[in-house]
Coordinates of C-alpha atoms in Angstrom, one line a residue:
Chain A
X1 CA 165.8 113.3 -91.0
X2 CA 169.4 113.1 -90.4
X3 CA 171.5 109.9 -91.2
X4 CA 172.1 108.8 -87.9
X5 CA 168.2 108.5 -86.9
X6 CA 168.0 106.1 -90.3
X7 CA 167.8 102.2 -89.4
X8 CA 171.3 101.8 -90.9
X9 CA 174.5 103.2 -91.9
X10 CA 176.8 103.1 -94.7
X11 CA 179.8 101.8 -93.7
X12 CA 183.3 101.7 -95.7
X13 CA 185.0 98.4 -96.2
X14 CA 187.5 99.3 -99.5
X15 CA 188.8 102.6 -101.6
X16 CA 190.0 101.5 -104.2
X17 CA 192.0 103.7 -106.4
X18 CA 193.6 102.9 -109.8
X19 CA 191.7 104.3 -112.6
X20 CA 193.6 107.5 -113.9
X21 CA 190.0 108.8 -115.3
X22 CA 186.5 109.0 -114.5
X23 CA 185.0 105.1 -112.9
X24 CA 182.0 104.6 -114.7
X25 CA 180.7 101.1 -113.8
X26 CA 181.0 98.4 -111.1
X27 CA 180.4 95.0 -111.6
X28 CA 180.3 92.2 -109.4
X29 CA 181.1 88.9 -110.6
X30 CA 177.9 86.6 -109.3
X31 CA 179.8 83.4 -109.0
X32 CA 183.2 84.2 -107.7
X33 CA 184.8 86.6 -105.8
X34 CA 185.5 89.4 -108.2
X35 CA 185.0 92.6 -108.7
X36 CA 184.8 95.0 -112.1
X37 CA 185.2 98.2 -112.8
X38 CA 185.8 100.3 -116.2
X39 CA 186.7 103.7 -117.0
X40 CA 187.3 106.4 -119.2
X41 CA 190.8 105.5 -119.0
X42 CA 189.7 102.5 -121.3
X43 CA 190.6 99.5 -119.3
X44 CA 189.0 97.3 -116.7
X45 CA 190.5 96.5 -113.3
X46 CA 189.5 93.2 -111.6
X47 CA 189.7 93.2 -108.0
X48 CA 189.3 89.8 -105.9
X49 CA 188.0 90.0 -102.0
X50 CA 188.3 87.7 -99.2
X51 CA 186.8 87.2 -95.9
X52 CA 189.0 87.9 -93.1
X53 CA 188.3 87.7 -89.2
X54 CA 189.4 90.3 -87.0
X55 CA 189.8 88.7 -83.4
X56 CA 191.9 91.8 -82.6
X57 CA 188.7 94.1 -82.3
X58 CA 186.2 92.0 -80.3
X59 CA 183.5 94.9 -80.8
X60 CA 183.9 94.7 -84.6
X61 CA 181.8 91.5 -87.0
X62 CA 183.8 88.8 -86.9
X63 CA 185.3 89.3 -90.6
X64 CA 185.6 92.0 -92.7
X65 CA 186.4 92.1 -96.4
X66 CA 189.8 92.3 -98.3
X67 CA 189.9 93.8 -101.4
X68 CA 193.1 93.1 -103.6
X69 CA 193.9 94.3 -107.5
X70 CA 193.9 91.1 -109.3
X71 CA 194.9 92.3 -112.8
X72 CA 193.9 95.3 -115.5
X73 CA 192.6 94.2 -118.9
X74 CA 193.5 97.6 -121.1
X75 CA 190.3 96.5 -123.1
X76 CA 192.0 98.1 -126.7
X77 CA 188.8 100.2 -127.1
X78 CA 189.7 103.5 -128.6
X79 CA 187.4 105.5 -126.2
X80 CA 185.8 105.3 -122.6
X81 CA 184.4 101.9 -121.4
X82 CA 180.9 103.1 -120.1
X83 CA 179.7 100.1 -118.9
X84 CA 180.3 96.5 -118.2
X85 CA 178.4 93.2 -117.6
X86 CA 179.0 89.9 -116.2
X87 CA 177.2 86.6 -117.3
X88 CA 175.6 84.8 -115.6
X89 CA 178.0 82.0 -115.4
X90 CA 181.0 84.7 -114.4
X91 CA 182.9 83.1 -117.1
X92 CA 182.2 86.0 -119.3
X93 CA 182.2 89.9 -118.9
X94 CA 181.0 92.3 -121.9
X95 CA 182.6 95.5 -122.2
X96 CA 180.3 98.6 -123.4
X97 CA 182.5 101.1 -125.0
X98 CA 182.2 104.8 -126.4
X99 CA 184.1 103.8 -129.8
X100 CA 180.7 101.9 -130.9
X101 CA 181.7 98.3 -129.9
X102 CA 180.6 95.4 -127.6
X103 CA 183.6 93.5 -126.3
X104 CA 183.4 90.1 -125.2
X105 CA 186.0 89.1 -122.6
X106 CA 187.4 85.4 -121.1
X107 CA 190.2 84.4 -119.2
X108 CA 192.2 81.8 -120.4
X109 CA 192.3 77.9 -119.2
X110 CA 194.9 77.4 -116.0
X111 CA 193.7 80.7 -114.6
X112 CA 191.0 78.7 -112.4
X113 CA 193.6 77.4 -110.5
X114 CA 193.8 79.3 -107.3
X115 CA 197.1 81.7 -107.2
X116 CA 197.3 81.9 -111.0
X117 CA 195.6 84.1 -113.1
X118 CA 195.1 83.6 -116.5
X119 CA 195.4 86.2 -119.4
X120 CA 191.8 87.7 -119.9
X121 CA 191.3 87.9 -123.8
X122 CA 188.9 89.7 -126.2
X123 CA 187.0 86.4 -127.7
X124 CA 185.1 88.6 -129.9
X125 CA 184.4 92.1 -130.9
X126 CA 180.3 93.1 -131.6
X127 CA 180.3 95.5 -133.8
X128 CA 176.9 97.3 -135.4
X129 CA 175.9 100.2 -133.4
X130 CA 176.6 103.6 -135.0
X131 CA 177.3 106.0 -132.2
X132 CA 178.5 105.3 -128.3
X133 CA 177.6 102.1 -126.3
X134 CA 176.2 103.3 -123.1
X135 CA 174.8 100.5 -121.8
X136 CA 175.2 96.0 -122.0
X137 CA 173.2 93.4 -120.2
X138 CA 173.2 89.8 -120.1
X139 CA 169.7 87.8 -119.9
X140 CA 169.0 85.8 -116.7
X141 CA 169.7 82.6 -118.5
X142 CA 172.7 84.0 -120.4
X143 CA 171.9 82.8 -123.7
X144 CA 171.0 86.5 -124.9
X145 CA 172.7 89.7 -124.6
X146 CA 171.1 93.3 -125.2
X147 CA 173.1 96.5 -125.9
X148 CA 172.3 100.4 -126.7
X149 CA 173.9 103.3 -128.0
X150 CA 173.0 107.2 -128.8
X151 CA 172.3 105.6 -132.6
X152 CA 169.1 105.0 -130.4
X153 CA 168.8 101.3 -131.2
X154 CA 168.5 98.1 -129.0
X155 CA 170.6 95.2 -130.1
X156 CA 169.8 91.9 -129.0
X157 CA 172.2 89.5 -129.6
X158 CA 172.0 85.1 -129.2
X159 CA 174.5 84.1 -127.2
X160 CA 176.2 80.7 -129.2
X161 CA 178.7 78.7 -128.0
X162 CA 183.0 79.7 -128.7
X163 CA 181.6 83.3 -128.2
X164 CA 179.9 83.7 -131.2
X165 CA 176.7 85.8 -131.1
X166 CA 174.0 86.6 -133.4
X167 CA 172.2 89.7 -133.7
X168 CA 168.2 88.5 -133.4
X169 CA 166.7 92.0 -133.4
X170 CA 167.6 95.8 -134.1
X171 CA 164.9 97.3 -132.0
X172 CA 164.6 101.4 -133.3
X173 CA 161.9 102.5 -130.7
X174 CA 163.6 105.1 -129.4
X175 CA 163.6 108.8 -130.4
X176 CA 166.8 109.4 -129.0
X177 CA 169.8 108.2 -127.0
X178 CA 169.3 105.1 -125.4
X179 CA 171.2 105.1 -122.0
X180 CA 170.3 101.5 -119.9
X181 CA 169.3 98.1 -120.8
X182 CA 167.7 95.5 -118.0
X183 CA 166.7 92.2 -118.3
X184 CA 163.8 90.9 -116.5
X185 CA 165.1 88.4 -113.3
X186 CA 163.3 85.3 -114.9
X187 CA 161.7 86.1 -118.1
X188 CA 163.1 87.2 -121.1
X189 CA 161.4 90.9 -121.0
X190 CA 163.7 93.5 -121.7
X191 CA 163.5 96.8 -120.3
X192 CA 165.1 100.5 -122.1
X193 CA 165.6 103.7 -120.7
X194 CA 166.4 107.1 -122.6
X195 CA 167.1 110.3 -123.3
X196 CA 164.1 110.7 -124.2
X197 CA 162.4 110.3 -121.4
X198 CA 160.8 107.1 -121.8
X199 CA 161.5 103.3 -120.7
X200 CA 160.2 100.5 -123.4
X201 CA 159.6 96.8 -122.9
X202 CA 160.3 94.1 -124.9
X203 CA 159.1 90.7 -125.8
X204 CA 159.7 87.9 -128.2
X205 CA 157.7 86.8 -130.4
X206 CA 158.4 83.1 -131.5
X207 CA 157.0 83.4 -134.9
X208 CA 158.7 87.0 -135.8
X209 CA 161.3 89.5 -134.3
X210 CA 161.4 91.1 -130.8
X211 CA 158.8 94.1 -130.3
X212 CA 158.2 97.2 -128.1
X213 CA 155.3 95.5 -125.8
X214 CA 154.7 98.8 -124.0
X215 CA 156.0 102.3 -123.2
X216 CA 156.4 103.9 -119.7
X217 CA 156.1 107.8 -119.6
X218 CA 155.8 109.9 -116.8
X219 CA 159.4 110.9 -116.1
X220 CA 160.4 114.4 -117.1
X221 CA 164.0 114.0 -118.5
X222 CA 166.4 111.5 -119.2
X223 CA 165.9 107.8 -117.8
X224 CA 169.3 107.3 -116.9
X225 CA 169.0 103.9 -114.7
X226 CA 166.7 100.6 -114.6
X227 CA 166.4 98.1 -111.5
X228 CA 164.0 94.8 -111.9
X229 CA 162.8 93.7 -108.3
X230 CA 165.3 91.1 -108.0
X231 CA 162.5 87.9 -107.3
X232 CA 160.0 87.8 -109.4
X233 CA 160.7 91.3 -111.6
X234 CA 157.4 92.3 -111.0
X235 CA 158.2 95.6 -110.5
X236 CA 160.9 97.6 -112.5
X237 CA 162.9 100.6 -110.9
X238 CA 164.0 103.7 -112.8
X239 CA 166.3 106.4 -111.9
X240 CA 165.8 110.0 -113.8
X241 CA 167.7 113.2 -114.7
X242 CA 164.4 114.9 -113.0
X243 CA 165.8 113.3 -109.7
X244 CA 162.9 111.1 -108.9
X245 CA 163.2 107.0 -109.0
X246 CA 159.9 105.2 -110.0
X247 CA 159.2 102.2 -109.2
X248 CA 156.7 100.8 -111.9
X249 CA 154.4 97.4 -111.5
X250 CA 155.0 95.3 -114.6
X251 CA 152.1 92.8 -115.7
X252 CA 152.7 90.2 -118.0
X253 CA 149.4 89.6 -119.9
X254 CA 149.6 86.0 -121.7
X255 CA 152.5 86.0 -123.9
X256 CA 152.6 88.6 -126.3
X257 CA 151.1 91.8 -124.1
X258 CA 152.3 93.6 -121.2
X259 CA 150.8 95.9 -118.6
X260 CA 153.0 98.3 -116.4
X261 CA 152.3 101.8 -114.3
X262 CA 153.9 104.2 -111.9
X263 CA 152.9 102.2 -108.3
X264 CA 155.2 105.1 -106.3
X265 CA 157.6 108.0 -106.8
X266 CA 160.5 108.0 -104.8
X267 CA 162.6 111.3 -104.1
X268 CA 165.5 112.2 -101.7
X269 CA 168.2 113.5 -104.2
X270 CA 167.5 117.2 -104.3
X271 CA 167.4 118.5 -107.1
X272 CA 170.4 116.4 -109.0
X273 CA 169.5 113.8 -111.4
X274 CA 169.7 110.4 -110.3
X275 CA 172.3 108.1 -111.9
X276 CA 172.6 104.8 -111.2
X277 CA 169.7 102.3 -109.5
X278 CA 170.6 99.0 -108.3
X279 CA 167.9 96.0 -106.5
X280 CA 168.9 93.4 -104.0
X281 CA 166.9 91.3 -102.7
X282 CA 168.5 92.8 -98.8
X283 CA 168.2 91.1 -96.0
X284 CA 164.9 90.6 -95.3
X285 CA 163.2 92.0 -92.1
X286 CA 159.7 92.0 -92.4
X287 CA 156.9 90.3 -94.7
X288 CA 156.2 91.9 -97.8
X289 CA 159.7 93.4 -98.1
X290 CA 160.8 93.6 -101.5
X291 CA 164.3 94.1 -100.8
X292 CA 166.8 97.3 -101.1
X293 CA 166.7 99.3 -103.9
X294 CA 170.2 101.3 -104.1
X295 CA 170.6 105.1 -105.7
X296 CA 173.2 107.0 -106.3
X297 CA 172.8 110.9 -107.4
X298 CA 174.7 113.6 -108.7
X299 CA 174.2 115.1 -105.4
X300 CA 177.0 112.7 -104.1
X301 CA 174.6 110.6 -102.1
X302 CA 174.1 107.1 -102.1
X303 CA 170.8 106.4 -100.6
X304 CA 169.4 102.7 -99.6
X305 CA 165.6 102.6 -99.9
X306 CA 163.3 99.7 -98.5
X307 CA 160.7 98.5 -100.8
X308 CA 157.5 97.0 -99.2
X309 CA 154.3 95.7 -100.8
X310 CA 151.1 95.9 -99.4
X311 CA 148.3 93.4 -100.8
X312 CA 144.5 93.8 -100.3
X313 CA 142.5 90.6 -99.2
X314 CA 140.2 91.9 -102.2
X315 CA 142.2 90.3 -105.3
X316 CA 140.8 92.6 -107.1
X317 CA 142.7 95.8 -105.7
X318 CA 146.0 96.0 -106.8
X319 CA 148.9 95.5 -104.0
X320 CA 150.4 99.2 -102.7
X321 CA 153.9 100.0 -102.0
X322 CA 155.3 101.7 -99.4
X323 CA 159.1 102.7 -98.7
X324 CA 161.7 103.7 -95.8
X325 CA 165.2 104.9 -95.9
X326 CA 167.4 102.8 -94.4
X327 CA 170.3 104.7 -94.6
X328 CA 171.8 107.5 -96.6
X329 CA 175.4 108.4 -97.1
X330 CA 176.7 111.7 -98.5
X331 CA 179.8 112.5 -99.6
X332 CA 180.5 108.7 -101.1
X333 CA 183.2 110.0 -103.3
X334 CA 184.1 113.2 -101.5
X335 CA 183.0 116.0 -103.5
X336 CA 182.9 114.0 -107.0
X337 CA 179.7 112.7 -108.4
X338 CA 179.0 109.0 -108.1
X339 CA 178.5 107.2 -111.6
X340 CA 177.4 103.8 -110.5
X341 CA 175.9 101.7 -107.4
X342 CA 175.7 97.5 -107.3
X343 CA 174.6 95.7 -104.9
X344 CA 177.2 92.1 -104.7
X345 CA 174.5 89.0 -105.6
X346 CA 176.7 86.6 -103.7
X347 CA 174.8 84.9 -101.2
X348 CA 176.4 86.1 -97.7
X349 CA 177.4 89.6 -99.3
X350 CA 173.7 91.1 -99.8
X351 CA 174.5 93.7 -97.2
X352 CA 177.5 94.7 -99.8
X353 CA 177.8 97.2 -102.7
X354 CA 180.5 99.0 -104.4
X355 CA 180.4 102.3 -106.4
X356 CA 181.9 104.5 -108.9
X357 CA 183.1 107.6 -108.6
X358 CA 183.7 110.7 -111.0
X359 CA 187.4 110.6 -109.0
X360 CA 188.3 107.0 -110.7
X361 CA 187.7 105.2 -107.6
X362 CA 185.8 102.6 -106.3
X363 CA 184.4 101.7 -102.9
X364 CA 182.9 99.2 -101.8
X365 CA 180.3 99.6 -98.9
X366 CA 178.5 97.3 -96.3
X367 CA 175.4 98.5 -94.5
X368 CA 175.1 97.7 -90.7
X369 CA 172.0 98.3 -88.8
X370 CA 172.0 100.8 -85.8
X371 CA 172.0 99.4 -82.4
Chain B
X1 CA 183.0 123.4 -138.7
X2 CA 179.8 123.6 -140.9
X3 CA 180.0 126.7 -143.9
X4 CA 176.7 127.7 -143.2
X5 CA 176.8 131.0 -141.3
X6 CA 173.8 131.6 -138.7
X7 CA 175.2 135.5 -138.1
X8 CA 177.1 137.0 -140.9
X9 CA 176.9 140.4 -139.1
X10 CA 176.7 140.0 -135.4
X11 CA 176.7 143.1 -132.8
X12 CA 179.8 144.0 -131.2
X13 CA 179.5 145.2 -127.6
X14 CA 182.1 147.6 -125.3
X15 CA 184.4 145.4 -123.0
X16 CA 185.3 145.9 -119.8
X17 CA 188.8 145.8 -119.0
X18 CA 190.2 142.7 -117.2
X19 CA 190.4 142.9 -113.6
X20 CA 193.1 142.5 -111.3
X21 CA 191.1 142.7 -108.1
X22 CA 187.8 141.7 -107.7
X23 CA 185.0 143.7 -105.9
X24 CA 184.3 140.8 -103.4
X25 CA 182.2 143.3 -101.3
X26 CA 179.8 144.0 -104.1
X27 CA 179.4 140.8 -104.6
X28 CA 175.8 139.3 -105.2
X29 CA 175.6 136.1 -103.3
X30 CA 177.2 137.9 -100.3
X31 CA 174.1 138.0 -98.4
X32 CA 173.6 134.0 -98.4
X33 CA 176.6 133.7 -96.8
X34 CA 176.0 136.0 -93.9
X35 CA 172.7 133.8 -93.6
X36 CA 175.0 131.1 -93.0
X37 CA 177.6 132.3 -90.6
X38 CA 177.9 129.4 -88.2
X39 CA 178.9 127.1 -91.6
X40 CA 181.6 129.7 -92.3
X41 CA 183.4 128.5 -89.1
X42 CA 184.3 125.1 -90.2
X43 CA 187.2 124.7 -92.3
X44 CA 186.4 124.9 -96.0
X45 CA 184.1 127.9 -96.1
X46 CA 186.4 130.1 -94.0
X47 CA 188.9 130.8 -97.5
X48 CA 187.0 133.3 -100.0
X49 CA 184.9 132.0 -102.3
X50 CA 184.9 132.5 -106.3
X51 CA 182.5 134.8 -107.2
X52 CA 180.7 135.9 -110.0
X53 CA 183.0 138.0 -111.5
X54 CA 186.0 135.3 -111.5
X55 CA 183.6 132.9 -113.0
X56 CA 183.3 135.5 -116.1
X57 CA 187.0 136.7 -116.2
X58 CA 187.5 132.8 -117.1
X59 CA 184.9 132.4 -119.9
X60 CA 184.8 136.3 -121.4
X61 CA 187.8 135.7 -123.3
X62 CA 186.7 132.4 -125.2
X63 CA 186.6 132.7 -128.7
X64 CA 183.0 132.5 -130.9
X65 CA 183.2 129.8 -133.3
X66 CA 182.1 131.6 -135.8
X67 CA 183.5 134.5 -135.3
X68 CA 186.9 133.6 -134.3
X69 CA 188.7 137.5 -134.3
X70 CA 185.7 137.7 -131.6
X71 CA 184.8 136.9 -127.9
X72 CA 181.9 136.0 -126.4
X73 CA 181.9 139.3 -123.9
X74 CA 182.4 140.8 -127.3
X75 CA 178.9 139.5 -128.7
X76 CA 177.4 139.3 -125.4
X77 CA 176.6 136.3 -125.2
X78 CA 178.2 135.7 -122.0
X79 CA 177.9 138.5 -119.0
X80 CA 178.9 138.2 -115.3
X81 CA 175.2 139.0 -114.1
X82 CA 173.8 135.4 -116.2
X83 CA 176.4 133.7 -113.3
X84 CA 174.5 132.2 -110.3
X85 CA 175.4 129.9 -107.4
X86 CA 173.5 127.7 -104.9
X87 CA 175.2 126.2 -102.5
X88 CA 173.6 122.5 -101.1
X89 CA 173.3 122.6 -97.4
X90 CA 175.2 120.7 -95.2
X91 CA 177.8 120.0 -98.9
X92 CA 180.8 121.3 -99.4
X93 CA 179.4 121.3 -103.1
X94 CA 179.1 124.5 -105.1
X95 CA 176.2 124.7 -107.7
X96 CA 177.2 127.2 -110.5
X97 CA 174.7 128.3 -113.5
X98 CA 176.2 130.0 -116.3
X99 CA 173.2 131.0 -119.0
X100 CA 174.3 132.1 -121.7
X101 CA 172.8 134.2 -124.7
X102 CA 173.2 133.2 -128.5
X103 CA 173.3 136.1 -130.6
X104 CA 170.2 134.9 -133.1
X105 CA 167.6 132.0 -131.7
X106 CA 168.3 129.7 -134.8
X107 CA 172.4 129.8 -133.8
X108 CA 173.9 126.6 -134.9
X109 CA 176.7 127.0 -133.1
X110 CA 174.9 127.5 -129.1
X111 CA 176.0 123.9 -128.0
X112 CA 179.4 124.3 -128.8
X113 CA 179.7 127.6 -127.2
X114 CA 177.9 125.3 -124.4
X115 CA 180.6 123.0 -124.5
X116 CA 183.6 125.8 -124.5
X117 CA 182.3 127.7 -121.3
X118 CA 181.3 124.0 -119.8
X119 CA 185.5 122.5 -120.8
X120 CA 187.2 125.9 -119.5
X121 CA 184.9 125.8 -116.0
X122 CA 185.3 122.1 -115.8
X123 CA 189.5 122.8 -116.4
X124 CA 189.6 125.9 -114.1
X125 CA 187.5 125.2 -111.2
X126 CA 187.6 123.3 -107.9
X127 CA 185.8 119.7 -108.5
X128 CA 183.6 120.6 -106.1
X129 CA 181.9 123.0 -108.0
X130 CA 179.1 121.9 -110.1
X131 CA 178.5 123.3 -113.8
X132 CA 175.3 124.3 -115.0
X133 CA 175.0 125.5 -118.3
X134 CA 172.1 127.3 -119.6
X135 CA 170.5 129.5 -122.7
X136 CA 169.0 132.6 -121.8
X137 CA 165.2 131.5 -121.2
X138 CA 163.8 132.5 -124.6
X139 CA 166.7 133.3 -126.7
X140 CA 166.9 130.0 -128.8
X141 CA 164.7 128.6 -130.9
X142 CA 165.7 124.6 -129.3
X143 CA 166.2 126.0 -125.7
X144 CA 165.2 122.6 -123.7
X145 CA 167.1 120.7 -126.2
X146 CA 170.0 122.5 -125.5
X147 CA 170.2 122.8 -122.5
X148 CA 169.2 119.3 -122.3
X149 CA 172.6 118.0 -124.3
X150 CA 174.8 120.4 -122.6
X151 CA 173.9 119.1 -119.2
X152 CA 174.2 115.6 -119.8
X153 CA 177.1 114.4 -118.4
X154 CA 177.6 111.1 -120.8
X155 CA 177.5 113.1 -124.2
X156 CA 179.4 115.8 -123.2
X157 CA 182.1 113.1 -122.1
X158 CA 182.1 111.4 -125.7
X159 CA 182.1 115.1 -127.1
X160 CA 185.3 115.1 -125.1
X161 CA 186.4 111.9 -126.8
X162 CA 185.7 113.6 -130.5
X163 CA 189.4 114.7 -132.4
X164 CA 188.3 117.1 -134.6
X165 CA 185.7 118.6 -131.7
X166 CA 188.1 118.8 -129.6
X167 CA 190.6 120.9 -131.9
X168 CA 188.0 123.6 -132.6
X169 CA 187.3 123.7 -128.9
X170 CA 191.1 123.9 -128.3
X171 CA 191.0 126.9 -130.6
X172 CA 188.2 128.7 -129.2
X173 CA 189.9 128.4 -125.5
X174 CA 192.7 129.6 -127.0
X175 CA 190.9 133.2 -127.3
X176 CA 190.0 135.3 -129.8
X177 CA 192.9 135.5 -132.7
X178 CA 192.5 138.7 -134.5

């Protein structure tokens, strides 16, 4: 199927150029207007967007989006900044860096004000993990944060006030390289995905330390990239180096157990491994919908998948899913690979994403259905 | 680098001489693009491609890390033939596969020679071609875990990142010193 009969296209609002290396991540600030990018050129460019209408061109939606370099924190890590997370406040954004360290980042008092911009400072510096940081999330509530490395440990850390955090668990389940963490949407479940091949889950248990609840094999490389179904996380989303996406059902079972299998295997990026995953909830178009799931490959493409669940009248049958492309774009970054896809979580920008490119940009994307 | 040596007394093989022009019509992928000839019309496709035998006039002359006075055409553990390219349809992109051949299957040294052919493609080429680097199937004793690491994007970027890795690299690119 060619991209044009798809439901959608990929349209370009912003290129943003800047990095002098490699854009790895894309982050979008969920309360305010802001968006995050880090590189291997070891800083982190914030980038604030407006709506704007364009009256000139009738034809066109009635705004568009303005995209404008707000400032460049140059981090101080000695190495690349992998990856980067926001709370859930926005106040805070964690920096994931090669050199073995968590950063922990917030802009100074006065910069609230509109037209100034305070300083954005390094409140503190997590330090623990052996080998690179590939990967930092912040739980739905914000009061705990998770990060991996290639030491192949989980860190989860408890978010206290005056940015102090304290490490509640070393989790060494892993055989190898741990590439992604993911918090569940509403629980505190975390999700890991590695090199070597497998994605664990994790729970709390009140009277001891976190544990591995349950393993998910079935992918034949690297887990690269985790999605939760943006709801109700009952379903979790993982991208692999053997260029398939599964999208696995996750049952809690009481408090301390967990259940999860493979419900469907998604593929439509060739051969190439598949990098990044993100989840929106999408503008919803039909019952059952579970929203847009977002990949991006190392075949260039950016592909926007429509997740639908099918339940039986017989409770005891477990609900199907089904998918569609909505619509695929090839060449996101020209001929460079595409590190990173994220949908914006700001209600009225669900159509919206940004990615990362292997060429140190970033673009920012809004999908428009097909007359 | 590590003392231990995994081939005190490695073959030496005949070389061929450098090449000034290259034998485009003997080519081996010539036939897939006389499959495609309407695609050769449109702009990019129309200039000659790199072939197999500039793809190995850039990597025969690396140095072997343990063998510095040594190539790896020398040791034959890299050869124009073990060079292979796919090309995506409707992509401008260029796959590339470059196995290569460690001299004994318990070779410590097979994912830094990885890395070397890997840096010198990733510095010479187009960025729309797109590296794969492989051991010859059945010549090392690890072969999925190497070609596993060497493939993976992320490590080899922090390799990239590592001083002292990168100065042995940089010496090995160099060529062979006698």
């Amino acid at each position: 199927m060619t991209a044009s009969q798809l439901p959608a296209t990929i349209n370009p609002v912003a290129d943003l150029a800047g990095h002098d290396d490699r854009a790895w991540y894309v982050a979008w600030n969920p309360t305010k207007p802001i968006l995050a990018s880090c590189s291997a050129d070891k800083s982190v460019r914030l980038y604030s967007y407006r709506e704007v209408s364009s009256e000139s061109e009738p034809s066109t939606p009635a705004t568009s989006l303005k995209f404008s370099h707000n400032t460049t924190i140059p981090t101080g890590h000695t190495k690349t900044v992998r990856a980067i997370a926001w709370s859930p406040s926005g106040k805070t954004l964690a920096t994931a860096s090669f050199d073995s360290n968590i950063g922990i980042w917030e802009q100074e008092e006065g910069g609230e004000d509109e037209g100034t911009t305070g300083e954005w400072e390094c409140m503190s510096l997590l330090e623990g993990h052996e080998t690179e940081c590939k990967s930092v999330a912040y739980s739905s509530t914000g009061t705990l944060l998770a990060s991996c490395s290639r030491d192949k440990t989980v860190w989860i850390w408890e978010v206290h006030p005056d940015a102090d955090f304290e490490c509640m668990g070393v989790l060494m389940e892993h055989t190898q390289d741990v590439k992604c963490v993911a918090w569940h949407p509403t629980q505190e479940i975390l999700a890991s995905a590695s090199y070597d091949d497998t994605i664990k889950l994790y729970l709390d248990d009140p009277s001891d330390d976190w544990y591995c609840a349950e393993t998910l094999k079935g992918h034949d490389s690297t887990v690269w990239s985790l999605a939760w179904e943006p709801s109700e996380g009952r379903y979790l989303a993982s991208g692999s180096d053997d260029s398939t996406i599964r999208i696995w059902r996750v049952t809690p079972q009481g408090m301390s157990d967990i259940e999860a299998e493979c419900a469907i295997i998604l593929e439509g990026h060739g051969k190439r491994p598949v990098q990044s995953l993100s989840w929106s909830k999408g503008i919803k178009t039909e019952d059952g919908s579970l929203g847009w799931l977002a990949s991006a490959g190392s075949d260039g493409c950016v592909i926007v998948w429509e997740i639908k669940e099918h339940r039986s009248e017989n409770a005891d049958i477990k609900p199907s899913l089904s998918y569609r492309i909505l619509a695929k774009l090839e060449g996101a970054h020209d001929v460079f690979d595409v590190n990173c896809v994220s949908w914006c979580p700001r209600r009225g920008f669900e159509d919206v994403l940004a990615t990362a490119g292997d060429d140190g940009h970033v673009k920012v994307w809004r999908i428009a259905f097909n007359a | 680098m590590s003392a231990e040596i995994f081939n005190p007394n490695p073959t030496i093989f005949a070389t061929t001489k450098s090449k000034t022009t290259y034998a485009k019509p003997s080519s081996l992928w010539l036939d897939e693009s006389d499959e495609s000839d309407e695609d050769e019309l449109d702009g990019n496709n129309e200039r000659e491609e790199i072939d197999q035998d500039e793809i190995f006039e850039l990597i025969r002359s690396i140095s072997d890390p343990e063998h510095r006075s040594m190539t790896l055409e020398q040791l034959a553990v890299v050869s124009a033939p073990q060079i292979s390219f796919d090309s995506p349809s409707s992509s401008s992109r260029r796959n590339v596969t470059v196995e290569f051949t460690p001299t004994v299957p318990h070779c410590g040294m097979s994912t830094f020679i990885g890395l070397s052919i890997r840096v010198r493609l990733l510095r010479s080429l187009p960025n729309r071609f797109k590296v794969e680097i492989r051991v010859k199937p059945g010549s090392h004793q690890s072969e999925n875990a190497l070609n596993k690491q060497l493939n993976d994007k992320e490590r080899v970027a922090a390799a990239l990142e590592n001083p002292a890795l990168v100065e042995v690299l940089e010496q090995c690119l160099a060529g062979a010193t006698a």
